[in-house]
Coordinates of C-alpha atoms in Angstrom, one line a residue:
X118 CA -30.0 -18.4 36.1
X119 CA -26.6 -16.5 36.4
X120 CA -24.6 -19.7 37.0
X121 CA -26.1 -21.2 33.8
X122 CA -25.2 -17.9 31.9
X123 CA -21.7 -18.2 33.2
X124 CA -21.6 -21.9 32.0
X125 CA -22.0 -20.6 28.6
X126 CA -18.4 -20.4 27.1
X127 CA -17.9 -18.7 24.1
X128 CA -17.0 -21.8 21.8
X129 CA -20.7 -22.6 22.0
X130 CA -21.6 -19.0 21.3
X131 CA -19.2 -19.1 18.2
X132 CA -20.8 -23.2 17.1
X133 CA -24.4 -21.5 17.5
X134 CA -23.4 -18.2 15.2
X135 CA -21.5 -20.8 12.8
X136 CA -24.8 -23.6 12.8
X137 CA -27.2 -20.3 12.8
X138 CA -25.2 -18.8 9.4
X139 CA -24.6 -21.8 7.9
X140 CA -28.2 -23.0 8.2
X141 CA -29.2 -19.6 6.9
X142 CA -27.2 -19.7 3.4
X143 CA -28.1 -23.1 2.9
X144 CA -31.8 -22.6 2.9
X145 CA -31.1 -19.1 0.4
X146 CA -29.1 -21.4 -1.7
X147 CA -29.9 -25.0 -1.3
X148 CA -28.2 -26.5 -4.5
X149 CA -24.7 -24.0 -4.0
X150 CA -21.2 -25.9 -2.4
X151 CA -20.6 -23.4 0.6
X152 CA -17.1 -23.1 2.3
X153 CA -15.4 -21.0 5.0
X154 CA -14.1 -18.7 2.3
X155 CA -17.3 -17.6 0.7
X156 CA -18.6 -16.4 3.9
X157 CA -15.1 -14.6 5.2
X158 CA -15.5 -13.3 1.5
X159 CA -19.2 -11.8 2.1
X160 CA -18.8 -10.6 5.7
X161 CA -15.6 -8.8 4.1
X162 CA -17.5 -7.2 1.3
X163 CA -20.3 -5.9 3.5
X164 CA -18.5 -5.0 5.9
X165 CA -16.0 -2.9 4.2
X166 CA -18.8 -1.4 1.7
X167 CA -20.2 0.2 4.9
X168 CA -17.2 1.1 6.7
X169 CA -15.9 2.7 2.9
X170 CA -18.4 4.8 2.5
X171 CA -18.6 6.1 6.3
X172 CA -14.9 7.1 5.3
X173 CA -16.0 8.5 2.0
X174 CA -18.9 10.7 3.5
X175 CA -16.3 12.4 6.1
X176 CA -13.5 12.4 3.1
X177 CA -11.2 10.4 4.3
X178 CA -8.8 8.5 2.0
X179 CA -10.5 5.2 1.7
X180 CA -7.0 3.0 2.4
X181 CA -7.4 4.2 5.5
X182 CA -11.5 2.4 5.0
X183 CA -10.3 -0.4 3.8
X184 CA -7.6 -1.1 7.4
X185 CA -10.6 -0.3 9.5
X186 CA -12.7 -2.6 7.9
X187 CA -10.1 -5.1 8.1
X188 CA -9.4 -3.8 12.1
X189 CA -13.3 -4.9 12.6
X190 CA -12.9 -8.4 11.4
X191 CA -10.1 -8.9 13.0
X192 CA -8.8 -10.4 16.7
X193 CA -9.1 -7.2 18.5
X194 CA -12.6 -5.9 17.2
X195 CA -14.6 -4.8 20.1
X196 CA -17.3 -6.7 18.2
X197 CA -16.0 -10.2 18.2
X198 CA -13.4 -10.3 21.1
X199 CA -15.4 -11.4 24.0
X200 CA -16.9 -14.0 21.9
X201 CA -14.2 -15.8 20.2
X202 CA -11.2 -14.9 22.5
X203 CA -10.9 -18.6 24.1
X204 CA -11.5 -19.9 21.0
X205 CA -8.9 -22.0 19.5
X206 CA -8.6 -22.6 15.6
X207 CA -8.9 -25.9 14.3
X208 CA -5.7 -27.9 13.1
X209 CA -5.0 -26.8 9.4
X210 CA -7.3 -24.1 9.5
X211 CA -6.1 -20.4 10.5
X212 CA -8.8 -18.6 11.8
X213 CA -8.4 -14.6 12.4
X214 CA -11.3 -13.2 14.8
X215 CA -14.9 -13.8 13.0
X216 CA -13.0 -14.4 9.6
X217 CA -12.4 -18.9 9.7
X218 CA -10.1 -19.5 7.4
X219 CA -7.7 -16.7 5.8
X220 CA -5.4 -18.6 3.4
X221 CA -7.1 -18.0 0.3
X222 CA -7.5 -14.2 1.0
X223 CA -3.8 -15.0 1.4
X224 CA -3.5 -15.8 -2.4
X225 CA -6.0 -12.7 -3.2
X226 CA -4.0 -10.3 -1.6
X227 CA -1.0 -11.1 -3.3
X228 CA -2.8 -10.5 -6.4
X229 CA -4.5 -7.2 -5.3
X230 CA -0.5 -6.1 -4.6
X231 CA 0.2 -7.1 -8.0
X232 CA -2.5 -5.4 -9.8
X233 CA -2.2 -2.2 -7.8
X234 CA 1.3 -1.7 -9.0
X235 CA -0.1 -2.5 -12.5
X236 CA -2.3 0.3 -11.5
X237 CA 0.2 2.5 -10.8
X238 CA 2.6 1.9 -13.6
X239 CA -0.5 2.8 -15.8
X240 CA -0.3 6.4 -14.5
X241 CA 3.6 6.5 -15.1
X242 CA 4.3 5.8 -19.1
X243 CA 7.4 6.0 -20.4
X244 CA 7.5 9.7 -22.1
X245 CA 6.0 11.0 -18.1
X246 CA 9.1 9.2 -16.9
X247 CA 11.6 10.5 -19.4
X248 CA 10.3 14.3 -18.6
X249 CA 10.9 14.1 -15.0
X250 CA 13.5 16.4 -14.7
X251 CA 16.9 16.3 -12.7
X252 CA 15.4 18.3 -9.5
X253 CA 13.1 16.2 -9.0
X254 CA 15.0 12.7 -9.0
X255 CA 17.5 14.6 -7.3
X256 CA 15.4 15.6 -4.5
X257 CA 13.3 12.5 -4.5
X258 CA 16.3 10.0 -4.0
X259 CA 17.9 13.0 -1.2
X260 CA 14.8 12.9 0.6
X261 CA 14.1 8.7 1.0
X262 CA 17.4 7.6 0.9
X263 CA 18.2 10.8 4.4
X264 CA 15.0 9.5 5.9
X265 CA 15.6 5.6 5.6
X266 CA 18.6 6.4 6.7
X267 CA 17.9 8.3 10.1
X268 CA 14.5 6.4 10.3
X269 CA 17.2 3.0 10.7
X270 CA 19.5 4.1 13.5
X271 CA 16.1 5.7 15.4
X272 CA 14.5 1.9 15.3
X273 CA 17.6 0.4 16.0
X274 CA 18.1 2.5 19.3
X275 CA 14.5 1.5 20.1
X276 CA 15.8 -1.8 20.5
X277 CA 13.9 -3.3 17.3
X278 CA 16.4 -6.1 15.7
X279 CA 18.5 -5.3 12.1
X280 CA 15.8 -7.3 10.2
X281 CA 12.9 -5.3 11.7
X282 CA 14.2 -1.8 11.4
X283 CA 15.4 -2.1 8.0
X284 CA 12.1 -2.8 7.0
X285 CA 10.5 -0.4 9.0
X286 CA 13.1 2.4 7.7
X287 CA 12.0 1.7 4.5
X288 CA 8.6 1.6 4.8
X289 CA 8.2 4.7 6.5
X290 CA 10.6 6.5 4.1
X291 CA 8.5 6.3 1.3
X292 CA 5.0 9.0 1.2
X293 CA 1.7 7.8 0.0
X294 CA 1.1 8.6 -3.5
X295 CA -2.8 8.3 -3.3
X296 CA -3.2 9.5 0.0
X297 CA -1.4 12.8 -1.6
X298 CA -2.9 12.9 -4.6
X299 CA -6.3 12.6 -3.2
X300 CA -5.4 15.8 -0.6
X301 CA -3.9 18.0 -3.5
X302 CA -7.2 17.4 -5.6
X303 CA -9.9 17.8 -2.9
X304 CA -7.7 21.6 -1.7
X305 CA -7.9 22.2 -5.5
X306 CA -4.3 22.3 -5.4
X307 CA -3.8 19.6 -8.1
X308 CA -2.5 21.4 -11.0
X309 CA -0.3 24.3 -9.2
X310 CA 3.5 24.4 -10.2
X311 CA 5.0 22.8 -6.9
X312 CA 1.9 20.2 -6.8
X313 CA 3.6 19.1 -10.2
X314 CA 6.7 18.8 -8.5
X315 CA 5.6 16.8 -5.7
X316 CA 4.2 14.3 -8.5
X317 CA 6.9 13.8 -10.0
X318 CA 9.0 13.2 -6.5
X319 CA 6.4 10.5 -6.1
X320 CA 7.3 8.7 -9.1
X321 CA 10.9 8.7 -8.7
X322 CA 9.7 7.6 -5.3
X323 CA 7.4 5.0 -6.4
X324 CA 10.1 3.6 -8.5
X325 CA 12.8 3.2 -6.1
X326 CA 9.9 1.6 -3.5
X327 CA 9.5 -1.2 -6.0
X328 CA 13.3 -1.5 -6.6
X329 CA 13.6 -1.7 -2.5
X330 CA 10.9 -4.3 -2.3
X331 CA 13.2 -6.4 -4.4
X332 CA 16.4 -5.4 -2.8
X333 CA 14.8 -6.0 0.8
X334 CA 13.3 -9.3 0.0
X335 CA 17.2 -10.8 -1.4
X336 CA 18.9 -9.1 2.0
X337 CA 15.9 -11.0 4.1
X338 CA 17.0 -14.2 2.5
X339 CA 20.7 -14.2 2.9
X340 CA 20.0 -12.9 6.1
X341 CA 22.3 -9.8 6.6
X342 CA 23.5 -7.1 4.1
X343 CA 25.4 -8.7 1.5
X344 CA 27.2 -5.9 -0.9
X345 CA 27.1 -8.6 -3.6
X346 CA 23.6 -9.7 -3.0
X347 CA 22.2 -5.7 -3.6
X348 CA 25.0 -5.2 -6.4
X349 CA 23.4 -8.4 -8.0
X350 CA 19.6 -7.0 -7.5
X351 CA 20.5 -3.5 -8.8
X352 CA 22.1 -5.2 -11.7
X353 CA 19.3 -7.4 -12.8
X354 CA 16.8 -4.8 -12.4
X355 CA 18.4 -2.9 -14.3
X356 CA 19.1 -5.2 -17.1
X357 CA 14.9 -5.6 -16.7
X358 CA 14.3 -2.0 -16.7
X359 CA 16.5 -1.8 -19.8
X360 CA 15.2 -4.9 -21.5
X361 CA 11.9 -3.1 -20.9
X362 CA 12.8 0.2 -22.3
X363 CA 14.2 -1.1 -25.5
X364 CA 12.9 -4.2 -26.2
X365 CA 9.4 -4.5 -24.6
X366 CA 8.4 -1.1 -25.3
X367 CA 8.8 -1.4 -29.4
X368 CA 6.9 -5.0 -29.1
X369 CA 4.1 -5.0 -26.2
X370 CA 2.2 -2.2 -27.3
X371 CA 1.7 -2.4 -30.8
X372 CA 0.5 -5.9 -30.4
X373 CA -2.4 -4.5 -27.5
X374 CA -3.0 -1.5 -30.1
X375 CA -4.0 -4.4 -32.7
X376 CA -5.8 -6.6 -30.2
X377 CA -7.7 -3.4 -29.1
X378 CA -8.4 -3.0 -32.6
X379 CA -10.7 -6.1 -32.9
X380 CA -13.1 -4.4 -30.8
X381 CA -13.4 -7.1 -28.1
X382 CA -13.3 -5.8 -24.7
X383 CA -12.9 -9.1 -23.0
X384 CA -10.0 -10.4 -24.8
X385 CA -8.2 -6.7 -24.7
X386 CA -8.6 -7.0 -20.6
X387 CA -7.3 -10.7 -20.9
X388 CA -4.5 -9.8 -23.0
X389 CA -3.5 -6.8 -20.8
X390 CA -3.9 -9.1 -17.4
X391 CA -1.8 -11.9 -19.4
X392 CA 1.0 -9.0 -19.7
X393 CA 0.5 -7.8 -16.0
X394 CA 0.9 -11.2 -14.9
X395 CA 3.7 -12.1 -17.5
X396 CA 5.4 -10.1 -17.0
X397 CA 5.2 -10.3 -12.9
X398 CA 6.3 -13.9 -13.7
X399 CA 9.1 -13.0 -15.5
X400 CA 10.3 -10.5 -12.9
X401 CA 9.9 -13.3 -10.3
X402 CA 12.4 -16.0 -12.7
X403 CA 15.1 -13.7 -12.4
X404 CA 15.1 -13.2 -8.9
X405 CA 13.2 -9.5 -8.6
X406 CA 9.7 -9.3 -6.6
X407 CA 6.7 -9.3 -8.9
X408 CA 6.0 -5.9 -7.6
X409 CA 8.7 -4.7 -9.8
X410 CA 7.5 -6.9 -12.6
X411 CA 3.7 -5.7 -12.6
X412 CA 5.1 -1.8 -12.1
X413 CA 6.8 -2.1 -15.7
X414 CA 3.8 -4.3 -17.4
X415 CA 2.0 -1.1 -16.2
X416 CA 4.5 1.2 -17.6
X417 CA 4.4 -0.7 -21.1
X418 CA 0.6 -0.7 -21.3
X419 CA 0.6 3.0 -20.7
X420 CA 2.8 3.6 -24.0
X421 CA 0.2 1.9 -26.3
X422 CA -2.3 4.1 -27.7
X423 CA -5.5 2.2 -26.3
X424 CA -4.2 2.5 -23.3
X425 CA -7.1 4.5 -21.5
X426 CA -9.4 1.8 -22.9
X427 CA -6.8 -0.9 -20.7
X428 CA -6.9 0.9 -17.9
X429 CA -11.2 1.3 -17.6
X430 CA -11.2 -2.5 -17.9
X431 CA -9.0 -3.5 -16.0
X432 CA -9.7 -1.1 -12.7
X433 CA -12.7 -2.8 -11.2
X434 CA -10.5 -5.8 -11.0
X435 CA -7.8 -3.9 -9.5
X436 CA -10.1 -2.0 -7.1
X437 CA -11.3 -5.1 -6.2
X438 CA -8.3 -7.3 -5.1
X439 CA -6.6 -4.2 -3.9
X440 CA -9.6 -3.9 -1.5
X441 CA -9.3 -7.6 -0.4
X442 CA -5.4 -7.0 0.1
X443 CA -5.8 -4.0 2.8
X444 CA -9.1 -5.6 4.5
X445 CA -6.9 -9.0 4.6
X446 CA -4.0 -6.8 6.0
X447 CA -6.4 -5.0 8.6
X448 CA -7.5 -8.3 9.8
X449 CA -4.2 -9.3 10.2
X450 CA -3.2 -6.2 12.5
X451 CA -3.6 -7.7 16.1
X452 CA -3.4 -4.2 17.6
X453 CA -3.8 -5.5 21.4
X454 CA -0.2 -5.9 21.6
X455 CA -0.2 -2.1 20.3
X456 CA -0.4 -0.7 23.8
X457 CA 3.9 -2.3 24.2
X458 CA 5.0 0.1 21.6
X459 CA 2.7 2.9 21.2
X460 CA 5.6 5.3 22.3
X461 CA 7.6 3.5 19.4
X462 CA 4.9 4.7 17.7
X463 CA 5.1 8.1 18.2
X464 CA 9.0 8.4 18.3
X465 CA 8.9 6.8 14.5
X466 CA 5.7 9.4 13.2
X467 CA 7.6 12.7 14.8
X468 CA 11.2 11.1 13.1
X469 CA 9.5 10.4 9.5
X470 CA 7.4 12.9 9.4
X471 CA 10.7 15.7 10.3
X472 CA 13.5 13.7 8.5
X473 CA 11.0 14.0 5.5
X474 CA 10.7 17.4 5.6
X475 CA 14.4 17.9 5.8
X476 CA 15.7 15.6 3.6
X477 CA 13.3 17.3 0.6
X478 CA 14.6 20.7 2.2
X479 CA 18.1 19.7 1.6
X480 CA 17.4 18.0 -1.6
X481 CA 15.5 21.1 -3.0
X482 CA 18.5 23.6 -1.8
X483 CA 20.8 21.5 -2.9
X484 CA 19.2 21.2 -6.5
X485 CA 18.2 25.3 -6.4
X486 CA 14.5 25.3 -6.2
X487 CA 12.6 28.5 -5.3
X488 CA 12.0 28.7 -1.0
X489 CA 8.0 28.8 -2.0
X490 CA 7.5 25.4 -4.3
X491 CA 10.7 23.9 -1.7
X492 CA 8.5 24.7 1.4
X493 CA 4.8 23.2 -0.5
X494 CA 6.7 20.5 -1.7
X495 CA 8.6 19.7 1.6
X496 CA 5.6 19.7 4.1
X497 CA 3.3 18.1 1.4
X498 CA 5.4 15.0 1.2
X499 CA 6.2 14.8 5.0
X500 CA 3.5 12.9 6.6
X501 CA 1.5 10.4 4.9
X502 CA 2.4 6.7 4.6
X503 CA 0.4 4.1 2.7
X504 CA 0.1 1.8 0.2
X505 CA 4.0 0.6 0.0
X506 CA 4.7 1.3 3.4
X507 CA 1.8 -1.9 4.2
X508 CA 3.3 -3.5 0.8
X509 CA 6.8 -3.7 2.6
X510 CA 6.2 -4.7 5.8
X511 CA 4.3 -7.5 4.2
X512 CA 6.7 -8.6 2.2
X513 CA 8.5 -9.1 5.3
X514 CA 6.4 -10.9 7.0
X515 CA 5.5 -13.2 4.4
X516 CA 9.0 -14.4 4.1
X517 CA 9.0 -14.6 7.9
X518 CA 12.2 -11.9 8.1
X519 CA 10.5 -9.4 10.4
X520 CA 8.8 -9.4 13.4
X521 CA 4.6 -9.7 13.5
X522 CA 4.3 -6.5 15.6
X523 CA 5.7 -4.8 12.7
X524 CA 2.1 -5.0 11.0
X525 CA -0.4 -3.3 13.6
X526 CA 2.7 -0.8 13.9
X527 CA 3.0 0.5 10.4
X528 CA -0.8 0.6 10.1
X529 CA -1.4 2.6 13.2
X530 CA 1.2 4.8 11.9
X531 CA -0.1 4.7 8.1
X532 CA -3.4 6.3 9.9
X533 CA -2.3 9.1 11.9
X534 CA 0.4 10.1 9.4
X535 CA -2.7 10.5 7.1
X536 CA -4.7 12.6 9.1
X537 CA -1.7 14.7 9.9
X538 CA -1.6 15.2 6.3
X539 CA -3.8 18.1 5.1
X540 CA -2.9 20.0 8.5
X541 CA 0.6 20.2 7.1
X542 CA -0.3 21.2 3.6
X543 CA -2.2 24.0 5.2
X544 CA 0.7 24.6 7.2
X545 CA 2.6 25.3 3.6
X546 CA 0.0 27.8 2.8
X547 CA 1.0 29.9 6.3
X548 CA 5.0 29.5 5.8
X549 CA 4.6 30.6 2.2
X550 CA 2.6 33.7 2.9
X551 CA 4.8 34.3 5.9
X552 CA 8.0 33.8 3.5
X553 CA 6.8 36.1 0.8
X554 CA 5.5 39.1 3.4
X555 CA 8.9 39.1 4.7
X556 CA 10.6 39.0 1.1
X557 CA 7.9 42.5 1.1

């Protein structure tokens, strides 16, 4: 009986679950076409439901959810590993642990990065932008431009190649706006003076993350750091930005505010996704990432006055791909070869986390801020990574410029850096105290 069980290899464990499955939804849904990618689509749903709301119940940010859902599906999941690790894919197909065939998720993941900056260019219209004051660009561009900066050398004398440590200098030089914004409002912390600060050194930072995406993606392509090549990026996304700002800003919205006016929620969302990805397109003729593109559609929509209205229809589309994208990207994250640069790892969290700080401590003496909203504001934006930190690295890795261990890395590190988090804002709270019984 053993040496039978022994026979058993796991490709006919894996043809069994396959036939089993397959037989299953065919009987539920006899007169349906069935492929691969509705069942990767359905075991990614489910499983990332469940996972979501486990994170949700012990308030956790659900980013965070969505890469350990993704971790579960993927080659490394404790659940699928012994079953499918001698299992080859079949030609044509690319097969990531219990997920068959990945390249559509591909195609919905680059759509879920679109819409997300969509999303978050909804939050930033253009009078928000134009209020920002000069302390907090100031201190914003001090703090990411110090940290990307030190962040580059550290990974270089790690012995990670140019390519790689350009992009993971930039990724980890940029702090997770929802992974803050969700701390500040579960502290109740949201609407103090320095919490207002840190906002608005989020969306300078948010801003200069899209123009970096851009920037990294034309240096990845010529292959080393042109001065032309960035001169030529700044330039055209500037004239864009510009463009945007003078021309789009008069036209876009009042023709949404009219369609808005017919009353007729589904062509509103299709007019505002037809300017999301327009506009995304247009970014992407001139030679600019379609990140950049679908930040500014976002930033458009937000001037017109049925904006709010935009916004409620076109989220559940948003949440939706944006869930797909970080599942996708989870799956992706073959943290078995994690183990090789754990202490990488470590070296690039305690870096980021203290070039952060420093950088906003420099930027906020150098720009005059109170020690109080400098010290909140400096330990709240030191940890977390997130959303563009993921967005970056994959941007790399889609055009094949960076290394693959690059993705398990910045997730592991996206992780901790977000449970560091609200230590470190409570840590504000102490210094603060501390600062002010002394001033007594």
């Amino acid at each position: 009986m053993q040496n039978f069980l022994q026979q058993i290899d796991s490709s006919s464990i894996q043809g069994s679950f396959s036939n089993t499955l397959s037989n299953l939804v065919e009987q539920l849904t006899p007169n349906l076409p069935h492929t691969s990618f509705v069942t990767d689509l359905a075991f990614i749903m489910i499983i990332g439901a469940v996972v979501t709301l486990a994170f949700f119940k012990i308030r956790q940010p659900l980013v965070i959810g969505y890469l350990f859902a993704g971790m579960l599906l993927g080659p490394i999941s404790p659940l699928w590993s012994g079953i499918f690790s001698d299992v080859q894919p079949d030609s044509g197909t690319q097969s990531v642990g219990i997920l068959s065939d990945i390249t559509a998720l591909h195609l919905f993941s680059e759509i879920g990065v679109i819409l997300l900056l969509f999303a978050i260019g909804l939050e930033f219209p253009f009078a928000k932008i134009k209020s920002i004051g000069r302390a907090a660009v100031g201190v914003g561009t001090v703090g990411l431009l110090s940290t990307l900066g030190v962040l580059f050398y550290t990974a270089t004398a790690l012995g990670l190649n140019f390519m790689d440590s350009l992009f993971i200098a930039a990724a980890l030089s940029i702090s997770s706006t929802a992974v803050i914004v969700k701390i500040l409002e579960e502290m109740g912390k949201i609407k103090k003076e320095s919490s207002l600060f840190v906002l608005a050194i989020l969306i300078v930072e948010d801003v200069i993350a899209v123009i970096l995406i851009s920037s990294l993606q034309s240096i990845a392509l010529v292959g080393t750091v042109s001065i032309e090549s960035i001169v030529v990026v700044v330039l055209v996304a500037i004239g864009l930005i510009a463009g945007t700002f003078t021309i789009g800003i008069r036209v876009i919205p009042p023709l949404i505010d009219r369609v808005a006016a017919a009353e007729h929620r589904e062509i509103l969302l299709l007019s505002v996704l037809g300017v999301c990805f327009g506009y995304s397109l247009l970014a992407n003729v001139v030679g600019l990432s379609v990140a950049i593109g679908a930040f500014l559609a976002g930033v458009i929509i937000a001037e017109s006055k049925s904006s709010e209205v935009s916004k409620l229809l076109a989220s559940p589309i948003k949440d939706m791909f944006v869930a797909i994208f970080f599942i996708s990207v989870g799956a992706l994250m073959d943290v078995s070869q994690i183990g090789d640069y754990i202490w990488v790892a470590i070296v690039l969290i305690a870096v980021a986390t203290g070039m952060k700080f420093g950088g906003n401590m420099l930027g906020n003496f150098i720009f005059r801020q109170k020690r109080g909203k400098s010290l909140r504001s400096a330990f709240t934006l030191a940890a977390p990574r997130g959303e563009f930190s993921i967005v970056i690295v994959k941007t790399g890795i889609d055009i094949g410029a960076v290394s693959a261990f690059l993705f398990p890395l910045v997730g592991i590190i996206a992780i901790i850096s977000t449970f560091i988090s609200p230590f470190l804002v409570r840590a504000s709270d102490k210094a603060v105290s501390s600062l002010q019984e002394k001033d007594v």
